[in-house]
XYZ file of C-alpha atoms in Angstrom:
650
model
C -51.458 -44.541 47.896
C -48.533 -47.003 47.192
C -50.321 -47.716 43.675
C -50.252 -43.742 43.204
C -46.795 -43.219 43.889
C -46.036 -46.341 41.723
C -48.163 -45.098 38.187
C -46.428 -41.613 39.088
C -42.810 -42.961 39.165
C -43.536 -45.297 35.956
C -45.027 -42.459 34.321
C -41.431 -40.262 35.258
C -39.742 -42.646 34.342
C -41.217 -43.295 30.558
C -41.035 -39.702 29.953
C -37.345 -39.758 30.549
C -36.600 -42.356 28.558
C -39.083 -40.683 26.140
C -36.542 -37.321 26.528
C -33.225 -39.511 26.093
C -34.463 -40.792 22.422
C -35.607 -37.641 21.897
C -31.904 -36.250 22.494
C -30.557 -38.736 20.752
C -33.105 -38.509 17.504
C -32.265 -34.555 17.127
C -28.859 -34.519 17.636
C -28.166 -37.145 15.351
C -30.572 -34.876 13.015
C -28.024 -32.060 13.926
C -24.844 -34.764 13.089
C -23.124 -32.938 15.971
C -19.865 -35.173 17.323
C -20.059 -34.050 20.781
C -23.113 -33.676 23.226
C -23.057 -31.699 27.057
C -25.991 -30.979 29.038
C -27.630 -31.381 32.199
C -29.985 -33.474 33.142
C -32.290 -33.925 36.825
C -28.743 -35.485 38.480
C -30.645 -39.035 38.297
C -28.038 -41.523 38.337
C -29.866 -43.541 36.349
C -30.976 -41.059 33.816
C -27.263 -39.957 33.258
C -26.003 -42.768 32.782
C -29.088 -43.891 30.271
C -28.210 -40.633 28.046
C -24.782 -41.603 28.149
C -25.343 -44.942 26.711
C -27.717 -44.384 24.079
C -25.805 -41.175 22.777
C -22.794 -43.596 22.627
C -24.314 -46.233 20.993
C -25.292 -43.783 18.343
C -21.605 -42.095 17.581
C -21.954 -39.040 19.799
C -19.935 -38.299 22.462
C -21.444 -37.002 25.762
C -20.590 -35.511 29.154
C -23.580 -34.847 31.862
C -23.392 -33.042 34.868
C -25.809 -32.000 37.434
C -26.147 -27.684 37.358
C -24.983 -26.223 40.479
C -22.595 -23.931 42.486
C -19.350 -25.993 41.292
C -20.032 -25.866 37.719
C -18.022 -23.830 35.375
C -20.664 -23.565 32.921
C -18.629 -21.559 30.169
C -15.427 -24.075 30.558
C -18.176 -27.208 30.742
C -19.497 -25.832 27.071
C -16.428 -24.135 25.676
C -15.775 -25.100 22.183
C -13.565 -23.154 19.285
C -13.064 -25.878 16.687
C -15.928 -28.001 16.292
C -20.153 -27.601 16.897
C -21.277 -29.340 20.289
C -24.769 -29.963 21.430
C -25.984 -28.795 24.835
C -29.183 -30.097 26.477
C -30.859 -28.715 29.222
C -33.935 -30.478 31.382
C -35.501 -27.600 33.092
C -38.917 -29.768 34.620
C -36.792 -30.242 37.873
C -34.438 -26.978 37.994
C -36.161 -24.078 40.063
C -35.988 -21.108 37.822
C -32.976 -19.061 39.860
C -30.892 -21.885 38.366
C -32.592 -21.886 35.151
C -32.139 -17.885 35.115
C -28.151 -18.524 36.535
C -27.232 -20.691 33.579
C -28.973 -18.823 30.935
C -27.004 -15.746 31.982
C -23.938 -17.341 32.132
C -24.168 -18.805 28.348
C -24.944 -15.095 27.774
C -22.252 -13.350 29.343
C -19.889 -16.120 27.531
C -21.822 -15.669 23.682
C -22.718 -19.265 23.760
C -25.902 -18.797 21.380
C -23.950 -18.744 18.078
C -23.065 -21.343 15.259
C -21.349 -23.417 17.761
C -23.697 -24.710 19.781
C -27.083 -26.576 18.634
C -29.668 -26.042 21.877
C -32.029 -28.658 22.907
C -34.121 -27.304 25.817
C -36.242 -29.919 27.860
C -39.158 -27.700 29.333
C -42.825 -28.081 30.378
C -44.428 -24.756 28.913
C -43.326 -22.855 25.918
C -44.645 -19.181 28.209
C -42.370 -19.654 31.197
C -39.443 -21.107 29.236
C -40.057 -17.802 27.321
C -39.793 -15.419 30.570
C -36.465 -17.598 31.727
C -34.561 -16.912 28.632
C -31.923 -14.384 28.508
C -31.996 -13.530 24.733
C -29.244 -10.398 24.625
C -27.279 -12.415 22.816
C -29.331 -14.223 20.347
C -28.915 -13.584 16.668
C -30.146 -14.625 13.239
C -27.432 -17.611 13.548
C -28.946 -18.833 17.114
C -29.953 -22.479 16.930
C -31.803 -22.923 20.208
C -34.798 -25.094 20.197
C -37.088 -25.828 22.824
C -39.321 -28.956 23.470
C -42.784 -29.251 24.908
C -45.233 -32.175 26.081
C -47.902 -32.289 24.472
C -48.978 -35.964 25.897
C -47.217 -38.695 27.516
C -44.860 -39.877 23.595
C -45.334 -36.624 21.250
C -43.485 -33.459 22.080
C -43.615 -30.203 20.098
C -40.446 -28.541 19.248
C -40.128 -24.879 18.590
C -37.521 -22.969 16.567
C -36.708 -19.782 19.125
C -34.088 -16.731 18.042
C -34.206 -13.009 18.253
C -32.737 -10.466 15.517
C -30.885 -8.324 17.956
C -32.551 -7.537 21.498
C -30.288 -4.553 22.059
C -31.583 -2.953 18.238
C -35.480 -3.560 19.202
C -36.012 -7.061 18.191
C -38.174 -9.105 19.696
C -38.047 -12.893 20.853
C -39.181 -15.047 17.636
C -41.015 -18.281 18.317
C -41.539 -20.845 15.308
C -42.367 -24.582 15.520
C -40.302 -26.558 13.550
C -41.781 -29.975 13.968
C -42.637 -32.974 16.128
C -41.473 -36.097 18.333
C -43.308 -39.082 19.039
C -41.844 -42.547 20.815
C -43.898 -43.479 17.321
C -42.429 -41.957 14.438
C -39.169 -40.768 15.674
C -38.516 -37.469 15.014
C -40.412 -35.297 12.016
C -39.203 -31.842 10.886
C -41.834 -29.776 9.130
C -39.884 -26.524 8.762
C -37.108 -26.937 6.401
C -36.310 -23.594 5.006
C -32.577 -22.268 5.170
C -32.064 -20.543 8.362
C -30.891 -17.086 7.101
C -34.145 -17.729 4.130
C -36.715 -17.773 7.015
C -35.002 -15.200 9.031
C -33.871 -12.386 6.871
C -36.639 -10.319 7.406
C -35.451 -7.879 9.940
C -38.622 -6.326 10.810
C -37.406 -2.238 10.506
C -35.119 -3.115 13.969
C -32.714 0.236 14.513
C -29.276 -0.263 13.715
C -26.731 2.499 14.952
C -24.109 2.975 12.071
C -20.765 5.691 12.173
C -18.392 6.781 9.786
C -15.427 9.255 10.124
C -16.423 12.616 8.368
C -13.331 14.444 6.937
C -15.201 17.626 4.563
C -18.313 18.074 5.666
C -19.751 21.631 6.050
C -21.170 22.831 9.151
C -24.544 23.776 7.900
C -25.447 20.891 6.105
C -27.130 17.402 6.640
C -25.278 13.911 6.822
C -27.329 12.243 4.957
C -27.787 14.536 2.373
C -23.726 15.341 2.455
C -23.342 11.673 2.346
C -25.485 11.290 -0.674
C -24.152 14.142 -2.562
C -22.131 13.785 -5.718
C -19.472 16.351 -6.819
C -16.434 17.150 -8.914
C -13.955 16.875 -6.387
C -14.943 13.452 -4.706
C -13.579 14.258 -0.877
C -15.132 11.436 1.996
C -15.742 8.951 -1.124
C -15.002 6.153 0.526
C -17.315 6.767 3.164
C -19.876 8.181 1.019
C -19.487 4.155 -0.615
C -19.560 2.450 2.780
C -23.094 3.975 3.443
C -23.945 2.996 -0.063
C -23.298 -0.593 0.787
C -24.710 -0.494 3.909
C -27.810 1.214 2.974
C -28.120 -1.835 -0.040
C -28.148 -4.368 2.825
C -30.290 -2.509 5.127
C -32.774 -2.578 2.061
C -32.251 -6.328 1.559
C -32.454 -7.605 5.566
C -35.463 -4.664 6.446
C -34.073 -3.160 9.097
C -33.290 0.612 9.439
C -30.544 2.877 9.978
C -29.510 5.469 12.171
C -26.224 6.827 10.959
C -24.067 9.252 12.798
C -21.110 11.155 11.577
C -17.259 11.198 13.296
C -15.069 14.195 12.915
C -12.698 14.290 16.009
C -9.352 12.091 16.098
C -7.715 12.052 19.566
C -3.790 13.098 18.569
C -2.791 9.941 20.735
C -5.573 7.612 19.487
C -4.093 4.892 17.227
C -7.297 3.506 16.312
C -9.611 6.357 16.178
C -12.769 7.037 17.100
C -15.144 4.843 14.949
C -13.411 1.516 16.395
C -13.610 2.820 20.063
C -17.312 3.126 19.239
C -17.570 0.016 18.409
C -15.502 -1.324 21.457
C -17.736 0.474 23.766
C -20.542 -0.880 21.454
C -22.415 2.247 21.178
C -22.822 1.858 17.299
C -23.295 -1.292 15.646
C -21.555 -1.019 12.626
C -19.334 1.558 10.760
C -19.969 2.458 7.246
C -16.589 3.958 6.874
C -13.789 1.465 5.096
C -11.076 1.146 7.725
C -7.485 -0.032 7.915
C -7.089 -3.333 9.150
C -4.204 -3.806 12.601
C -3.503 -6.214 14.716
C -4.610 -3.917 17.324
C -7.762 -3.143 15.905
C -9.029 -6.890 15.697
C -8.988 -7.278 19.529
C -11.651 -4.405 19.680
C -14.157 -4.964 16.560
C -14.550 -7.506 13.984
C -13.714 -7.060 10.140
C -16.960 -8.175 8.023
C -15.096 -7.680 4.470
C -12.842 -6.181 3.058
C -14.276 -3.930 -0.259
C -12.251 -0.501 -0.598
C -9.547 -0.310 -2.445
C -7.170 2.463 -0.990
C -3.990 4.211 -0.936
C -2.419 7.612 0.379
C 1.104 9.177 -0.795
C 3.008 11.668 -0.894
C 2.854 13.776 -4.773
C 5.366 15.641 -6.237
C 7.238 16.530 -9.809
C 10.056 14.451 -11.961
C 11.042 17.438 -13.840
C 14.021 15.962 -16.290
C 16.914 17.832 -13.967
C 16.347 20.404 -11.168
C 20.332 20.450 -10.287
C 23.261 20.158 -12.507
C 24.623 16.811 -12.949
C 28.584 16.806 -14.081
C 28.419 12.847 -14.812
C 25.811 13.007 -17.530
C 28.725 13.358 -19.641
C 30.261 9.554 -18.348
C 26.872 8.192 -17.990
C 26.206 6.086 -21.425
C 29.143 4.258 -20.711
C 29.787 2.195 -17.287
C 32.573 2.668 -15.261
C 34.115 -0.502 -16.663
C 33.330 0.134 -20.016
C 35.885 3.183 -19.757
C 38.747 1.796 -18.649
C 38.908 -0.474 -21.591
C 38.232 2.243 -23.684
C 41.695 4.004 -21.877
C 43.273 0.377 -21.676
C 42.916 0.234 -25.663
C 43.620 3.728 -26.498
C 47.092 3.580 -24.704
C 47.509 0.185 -26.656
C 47.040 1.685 -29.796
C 48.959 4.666 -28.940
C 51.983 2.798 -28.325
C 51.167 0.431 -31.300
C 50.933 3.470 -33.791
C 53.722 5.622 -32.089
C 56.348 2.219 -33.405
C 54.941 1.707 -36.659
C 55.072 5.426 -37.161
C 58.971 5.331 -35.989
C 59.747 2.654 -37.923
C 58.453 4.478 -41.328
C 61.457 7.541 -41.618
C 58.745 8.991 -44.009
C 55.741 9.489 -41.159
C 55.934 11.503 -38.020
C 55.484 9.916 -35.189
C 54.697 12.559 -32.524
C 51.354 12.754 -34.122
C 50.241 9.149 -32.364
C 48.111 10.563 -29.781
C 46.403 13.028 -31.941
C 45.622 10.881 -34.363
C 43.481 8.348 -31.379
C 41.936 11.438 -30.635
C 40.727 12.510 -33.763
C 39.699 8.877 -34.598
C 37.243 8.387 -31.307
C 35.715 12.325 -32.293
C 35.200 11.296 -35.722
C 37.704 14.401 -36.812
C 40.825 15.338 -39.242
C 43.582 13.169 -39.093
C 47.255 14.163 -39.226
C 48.166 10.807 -40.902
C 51.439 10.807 -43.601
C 51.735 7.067 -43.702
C 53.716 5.423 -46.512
C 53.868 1.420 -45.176
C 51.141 -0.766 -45.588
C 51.851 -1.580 -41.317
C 51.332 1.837 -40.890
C 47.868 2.140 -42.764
C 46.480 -1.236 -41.233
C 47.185 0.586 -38.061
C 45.363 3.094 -38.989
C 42.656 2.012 -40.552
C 42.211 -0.019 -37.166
C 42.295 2.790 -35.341
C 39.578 4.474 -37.588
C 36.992 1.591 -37.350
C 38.029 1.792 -33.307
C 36.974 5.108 -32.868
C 33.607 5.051 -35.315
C 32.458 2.047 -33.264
C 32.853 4.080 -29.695
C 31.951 6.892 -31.449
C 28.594 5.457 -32.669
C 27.749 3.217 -29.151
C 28.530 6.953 -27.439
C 25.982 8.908 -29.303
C 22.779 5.521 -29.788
C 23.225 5.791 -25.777
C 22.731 9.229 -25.701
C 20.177 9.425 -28.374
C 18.257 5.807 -26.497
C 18.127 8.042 -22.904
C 15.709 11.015 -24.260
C 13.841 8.564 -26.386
C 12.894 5.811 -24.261
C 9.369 5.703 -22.432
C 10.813 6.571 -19.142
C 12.875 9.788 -19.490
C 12.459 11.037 -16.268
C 14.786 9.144 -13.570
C 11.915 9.442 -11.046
C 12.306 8.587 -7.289
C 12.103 4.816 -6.224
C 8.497 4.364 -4.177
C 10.221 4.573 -0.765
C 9.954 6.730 2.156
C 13.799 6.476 2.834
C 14.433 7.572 -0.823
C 12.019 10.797 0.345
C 13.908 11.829 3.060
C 17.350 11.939 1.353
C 15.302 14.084 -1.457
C 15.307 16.919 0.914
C 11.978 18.160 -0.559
C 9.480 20.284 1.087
C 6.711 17.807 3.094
C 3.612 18.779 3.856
C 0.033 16.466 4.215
C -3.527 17.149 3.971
C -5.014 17.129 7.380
C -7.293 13.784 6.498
C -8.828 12.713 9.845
C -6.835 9.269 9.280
C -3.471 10.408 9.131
C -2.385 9.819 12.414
C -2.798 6.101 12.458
C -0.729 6.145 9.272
C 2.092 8.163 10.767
C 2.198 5.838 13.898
C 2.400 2.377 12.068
C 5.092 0.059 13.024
C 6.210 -0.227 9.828
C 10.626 0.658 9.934
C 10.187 2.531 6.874
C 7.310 4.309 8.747
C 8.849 5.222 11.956
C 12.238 6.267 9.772
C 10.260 9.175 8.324
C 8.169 10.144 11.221
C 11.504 11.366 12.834
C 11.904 13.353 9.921
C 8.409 14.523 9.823
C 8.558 15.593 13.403
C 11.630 17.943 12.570
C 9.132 19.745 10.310
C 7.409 22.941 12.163
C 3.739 22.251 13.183
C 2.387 24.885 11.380
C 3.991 24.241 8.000
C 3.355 20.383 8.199
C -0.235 20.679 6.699
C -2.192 22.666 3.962
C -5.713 22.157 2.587
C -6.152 20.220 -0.097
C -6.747 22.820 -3.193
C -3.588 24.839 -2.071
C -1.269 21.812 -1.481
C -2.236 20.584 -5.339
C -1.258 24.053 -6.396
C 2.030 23.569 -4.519
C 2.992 20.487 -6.392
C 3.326 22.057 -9.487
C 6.287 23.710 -8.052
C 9.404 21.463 -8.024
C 10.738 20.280 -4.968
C 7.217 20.217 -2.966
C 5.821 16.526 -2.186
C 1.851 16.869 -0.485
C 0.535 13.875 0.918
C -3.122 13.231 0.110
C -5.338 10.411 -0.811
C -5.262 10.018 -4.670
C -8.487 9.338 -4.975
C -9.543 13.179 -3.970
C -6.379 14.688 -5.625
C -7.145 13.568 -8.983
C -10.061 15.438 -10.118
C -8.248 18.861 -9.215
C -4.540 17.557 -10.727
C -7.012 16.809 -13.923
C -8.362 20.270 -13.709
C -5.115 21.922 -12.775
C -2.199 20.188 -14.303
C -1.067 20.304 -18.222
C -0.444 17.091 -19.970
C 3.396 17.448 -19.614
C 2.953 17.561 -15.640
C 0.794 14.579 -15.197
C 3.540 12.622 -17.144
C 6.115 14.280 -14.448
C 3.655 13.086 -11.508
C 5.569 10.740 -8.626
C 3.791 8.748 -6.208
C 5.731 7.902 -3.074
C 3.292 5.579 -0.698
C 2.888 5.900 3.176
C -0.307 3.805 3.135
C 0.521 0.925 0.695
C -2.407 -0.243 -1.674
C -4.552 -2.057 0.381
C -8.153 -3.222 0.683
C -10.255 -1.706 3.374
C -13.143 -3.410 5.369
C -16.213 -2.523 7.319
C -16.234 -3.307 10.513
C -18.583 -4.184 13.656
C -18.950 -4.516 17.242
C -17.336 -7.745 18.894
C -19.988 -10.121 19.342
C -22.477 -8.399 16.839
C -25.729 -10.160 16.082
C -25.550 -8.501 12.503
C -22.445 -9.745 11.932
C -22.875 -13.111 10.419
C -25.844 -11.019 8.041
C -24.029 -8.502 6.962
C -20.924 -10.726 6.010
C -23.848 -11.947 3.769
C -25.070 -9.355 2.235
C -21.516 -7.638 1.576
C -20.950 -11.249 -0.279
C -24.104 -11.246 -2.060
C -23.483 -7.539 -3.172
C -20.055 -8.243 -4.399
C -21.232 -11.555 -6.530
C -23.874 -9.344 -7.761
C -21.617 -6.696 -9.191
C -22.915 -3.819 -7.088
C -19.949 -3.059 -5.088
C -17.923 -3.214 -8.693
C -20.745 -0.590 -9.832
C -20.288 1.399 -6.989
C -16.708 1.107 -6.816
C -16.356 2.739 -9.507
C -19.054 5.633 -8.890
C -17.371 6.888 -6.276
C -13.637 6.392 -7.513
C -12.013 9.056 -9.338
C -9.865 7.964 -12.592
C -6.418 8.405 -12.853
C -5.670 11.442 -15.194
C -4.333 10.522 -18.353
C -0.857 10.715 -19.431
C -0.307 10.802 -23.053
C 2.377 8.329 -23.755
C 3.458 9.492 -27.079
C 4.404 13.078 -25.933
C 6.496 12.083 -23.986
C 9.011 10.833 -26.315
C 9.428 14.775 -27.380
C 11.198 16.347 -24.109
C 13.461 18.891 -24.777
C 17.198 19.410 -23.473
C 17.294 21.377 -20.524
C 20.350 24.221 -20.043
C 20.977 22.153 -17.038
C 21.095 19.259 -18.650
C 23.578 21.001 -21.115
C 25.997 22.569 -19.019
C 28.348 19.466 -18.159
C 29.471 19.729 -22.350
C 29.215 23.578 -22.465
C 32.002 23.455 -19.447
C 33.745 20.811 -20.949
C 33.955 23.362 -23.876
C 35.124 26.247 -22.428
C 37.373 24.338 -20.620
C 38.993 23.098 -24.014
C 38.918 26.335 -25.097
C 40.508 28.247 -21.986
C 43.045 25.541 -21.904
C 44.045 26.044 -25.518
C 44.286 30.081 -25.146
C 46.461 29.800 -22.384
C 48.669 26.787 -24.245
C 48.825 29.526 -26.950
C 49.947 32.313 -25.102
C 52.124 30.956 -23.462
C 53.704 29.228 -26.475
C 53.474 32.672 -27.924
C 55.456 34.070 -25.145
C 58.463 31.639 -25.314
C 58.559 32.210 -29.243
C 58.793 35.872 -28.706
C 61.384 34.969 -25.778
C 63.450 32.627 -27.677
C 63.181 34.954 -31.504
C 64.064 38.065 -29.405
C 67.787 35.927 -27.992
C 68.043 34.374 -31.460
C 67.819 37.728 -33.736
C 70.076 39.699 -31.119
C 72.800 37.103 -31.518
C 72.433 36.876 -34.954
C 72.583 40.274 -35.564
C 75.898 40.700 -33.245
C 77.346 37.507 -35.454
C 76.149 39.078 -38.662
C 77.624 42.667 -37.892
C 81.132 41.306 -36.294
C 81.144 39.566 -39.685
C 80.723 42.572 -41.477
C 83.373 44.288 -39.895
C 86.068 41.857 -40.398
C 85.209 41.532 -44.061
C 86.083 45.487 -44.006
C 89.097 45.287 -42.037
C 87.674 46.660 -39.110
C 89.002 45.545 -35.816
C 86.429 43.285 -34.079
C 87.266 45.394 -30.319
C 86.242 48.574 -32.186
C 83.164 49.338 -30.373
C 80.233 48.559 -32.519
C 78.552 51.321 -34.132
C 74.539 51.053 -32.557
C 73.359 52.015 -36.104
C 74.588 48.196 -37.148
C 72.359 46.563 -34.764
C 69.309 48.327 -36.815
C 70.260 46.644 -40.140
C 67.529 44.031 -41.446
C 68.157 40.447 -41.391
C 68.045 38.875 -44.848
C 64.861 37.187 -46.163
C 67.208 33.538 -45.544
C 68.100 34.340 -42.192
C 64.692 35.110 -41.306
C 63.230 31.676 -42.584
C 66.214 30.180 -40.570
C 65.397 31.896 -37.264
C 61.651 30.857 -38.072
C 62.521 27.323 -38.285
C 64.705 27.254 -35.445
C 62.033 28.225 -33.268
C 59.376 25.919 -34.423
């Protein structure tokens, strides 16, 4: 008996120190910095592992599995890959069940942690696992006996339990106190485990256009002029490419309700609740979001705005008239016309020969290029003026190349800056196509954002959104902006617009241009594969390909014809006003100057007449208190007298 007990306690005691090499050998294989596991609770034993994983670089910590353990704070790691050990020959299998559930319900399968599992049959290891976690990216290995120096060590993972997959068993080499350790299988993980085996993935998108009476997958498939759900229609594109590459299947399902007070819509509280796997519809990436699902990639390019018309002038504009000139720029123009005013209206004085009331029309006529009333005889005088000339050409000339410059330069149209604040001080009708989407994008944080949502809320519910084909229509009408996703309003503004309007077209964003990604379920064991296969697809040049198959083009806008825009009567009114100004203002300067003439002739001729007729009488003798004969005052004023009441007027 005592010889019994002692062979059994040597031979327990070689095949632990036969386990710590082997711990040490595959870790080191692993080149993991860190080791935890537990081992029987063997003094002894722990401190042996301890040593010899020290003395080979690793770190280690051991602890005996039990009530007081904190298993997911024992093997937490977020930085750096640890190795965990277990010894299950002395652990009944409640605690071997316990521990595996625990590194479960904590995700402690992924790339992470490297497994080394210590067990005595590769069957009832198998019926302790808890595998609801394991993924393609699970390295868990388990060792077996198979005499008293040589274990067997087997490669164990699982697809994705919850999909249909089934527990994978693969050896992947040997251990002998001999030969040290010996790997046989050395295939890349995800090159020996892509095959899928047809597993059932559960996919979603949000459906915006679908008819009632028609299939999803045929919808979703379906290829038409007016490209409406595109970017969905290219998520299940991409997804269906890697479902082809990986072998597993699909079962899609289609979204088409939006909660009014769900800010992250319906898809990602799917995939919270993880009742699909992945969605095949590009989504908008929030903060918000990312504590629910995981992004895989990002691959969609998108954008939504608000579209209206840049006509050249919807409302008359009185300063077109000041504009090729800055504010500055006129008052020197004024600084140096009173300058030379003053300068001409001395020289003029000091020549007896010119007339010098004639200054300011003569700086008029210079700047408009017209007539002058110039009599100059001193060579002063005609420097000034010839000054004065080359003065007013110059302005003259810089006036009209700005004007001229402003209709022919590529951007005619003073469209709207891209800004939701400029939008709201437009004062143009609003309304939006009623994309599934659109209320996330009304309730971003964004200030500009939650500036126009006031404004947006001011607008009547049932004016606030039109279908798609009448809202295009709409924006052909000036002072209408319809917010829709570019990428579906372009085939029908292609269809529907002339050349002149696409030129006119404004785009004022609400969703920036951004790139959408697919997303999955937290904790997804297609995750780490489909990151893959979006990666491969992209290097390959399909998502380019597809990209582009289910974008619509922007419609063209023929540069050159725009240089020919025409001047609008709006556009024309500020100088027809400042016309008929000029010209009321002279017609009531000459009326009234022909008033005071008449006023002032009528005086003059009756007091010439009583001069010329008291005259008369006193060359006849007649006595100048004789009352004065009323045919007198009818006599005619000679031709002299005339010319002299003329010039005495003027």
């Amino acid at each position: 008996m005592h010889l019994q007990s002692f062979v059994c306690l040597q031979l327990i005691v070689a095949s632990c120190a036969n386990s710590v090499d082997l711990v040490r050998d595959y870790f080191v294989y692993k080149e993991v910095t860190g080791v935890a596991g537990f081992f029987c609770g063997e003094y002894q034993n722990d401190y042996q592992v301890t040593k010899v994983l020290s003395d080979a670089g690793i770190s280690v910590s051991v602890q005996q599995f039990g009530s007081n353990v904190d298993v997911s704070r024992f093997l937490d790691t977020k930085y750096w890959k640890i190795g965990v050990f277990l010894d299950l020959r002395c652990w009944s299998d409640e605690e071997t069940i316990k521990i595996f559930n625990e590194t479960s319900a904590n995700y402690m399968f992924k790339h992470l942690h490297r497994w080394l599992i210590l067990g005595t049959n590769m069957s009832h290891t198998e019926q302790l696992l808890n595998d609801s976690t394991f993924s393609i990216i699970t390295d868990f290995v388990v060792s077996i006996p198979r005499e008293d120096d040589d274990y067997i060590l087997y490669d164990v993972y699982n697809h994705c339990k919850h999909c249909g997959g089934s527990l994978n068993v693969t050896e992947l080499g040997t251990w002998s106190s001999s030969s040290g350790l010996n790997i046989t299988l050395w295939n890349d993980t995800f090159a020996r485990r892509w095959n899928f085996h047809q597993v059932k993935v559960k996919i979603a998108g949000l459906i915006a256009a679908k008819p009632k009476d028609q299939d999803l997958i045929e919808y979703l498939k379906e290829e038409n002029s007016v490209l409406q759900d595109n970017w969905v229609k290219f998520g299940l594109i991409l997804v269906s490419h890697m479902a082809n590459m990986f072998n597993f299947t699909l079962e899609v399902f289609g979204l088409d309700h939006w909660e009014k007070n769900d800010k992250n819509g319906p898809l990602i509280g799917g995939l919270k609740e993880r009742i699909f796997d992945l969605g095949y519809c590009p989504a908008i990436l929030t903060k918000e979001r990312l504590n629910y699902a995981n992004v895989i990639l990002q691959v969609w390019p998108e954008r939504t705005c608000f579209m209206f018309l840049t006509v050249p002038s919807v409302k008359l504009d009185m300063k077109i008239i000041f504009r090729p000139f800055q504010t500055n720029v006129w008052y020197m123009i004024c600084l140096l016309s009173v300058i030379i005013i003053v300068v001409l209206w001395v020289i003029l004085k000091m020549d007896k020969g010119s007339d010098n009331g004639a200054t300011v029309l003569i700086m008029i006529a210079a700047i408009s290029q017209q007539g002058l009333p110039f009599t100059g005889n001193q060579f002063s005088s005609r420097a000034a003026f010839l000054q004065t000339l080359i003065f007013g050409l110059l302005i003259y000339n810089c006036y009209s190349a700005a004007i001229v410059s402003s209709r022919l330069r590529h951007g005619p149209l003073n469209k709207m800056n891209d800004s939701l604040y400029s939008l709201v001080h437009s004062k143009l009708k609003l309304a939006a196509n009623p994309d599934i989407f659109f209320n996330i994008l009304i309730n971003s944080p964004a200030a500009d954002v939650q500036y126009f949502k006031k404004h947006w809320e001011t607008i009547p519910e049932k004016k606030r959104f039109l279908p798609l084909q009448e809202g295009i229509k709409k924006i052909m009408d000036p002072g209408f902006a319809f917010h829709v996703n570019p990428m579906d309003a372009y085939p029908l503004i292609e269809r529907m617009f002339v050349k002149k309007m696409i030129c006119q077209l404004t785009e004022v964003h609400l969703l920036r241009p951004s790139t959408l990604a697919l997303w999955s379920s937290r904790h997804n064991a297609l995750h780490e594969i489909t990151k893959i296969g979006l990666i491969r697809i992209s290097t390959a040049g399909i998502r380019k390909r597809e990209e582009q198959r289910w974008n619509s083009r922007t419609p063209y806008c023929d540069e050159d014809k725009r240089y020919v825009s025409s001047v609008t009567i709006l556009e024309a009114i500020p100088i027809l006003l400042l016309l008929l100004v000029g010209m009321s203002l002279s017609v009531i300067i000459c009326l009234i100057e022909n008033i005071v003439f008449r006023m002032f002739q009528t005086k003059l001729e009756t007091r010439l007449k009583l001069e010329y007729s008291n005259k008369f009488h006193r060359e006849n003798g007649a006595s100048t208190k004789a009352p004065v004969n009323k045919s007198v005052m009818k006599i005619k004023l000679p031709i002299g007298k005339t010319r002299f009441l003329n010039k005495i007027v003027h």
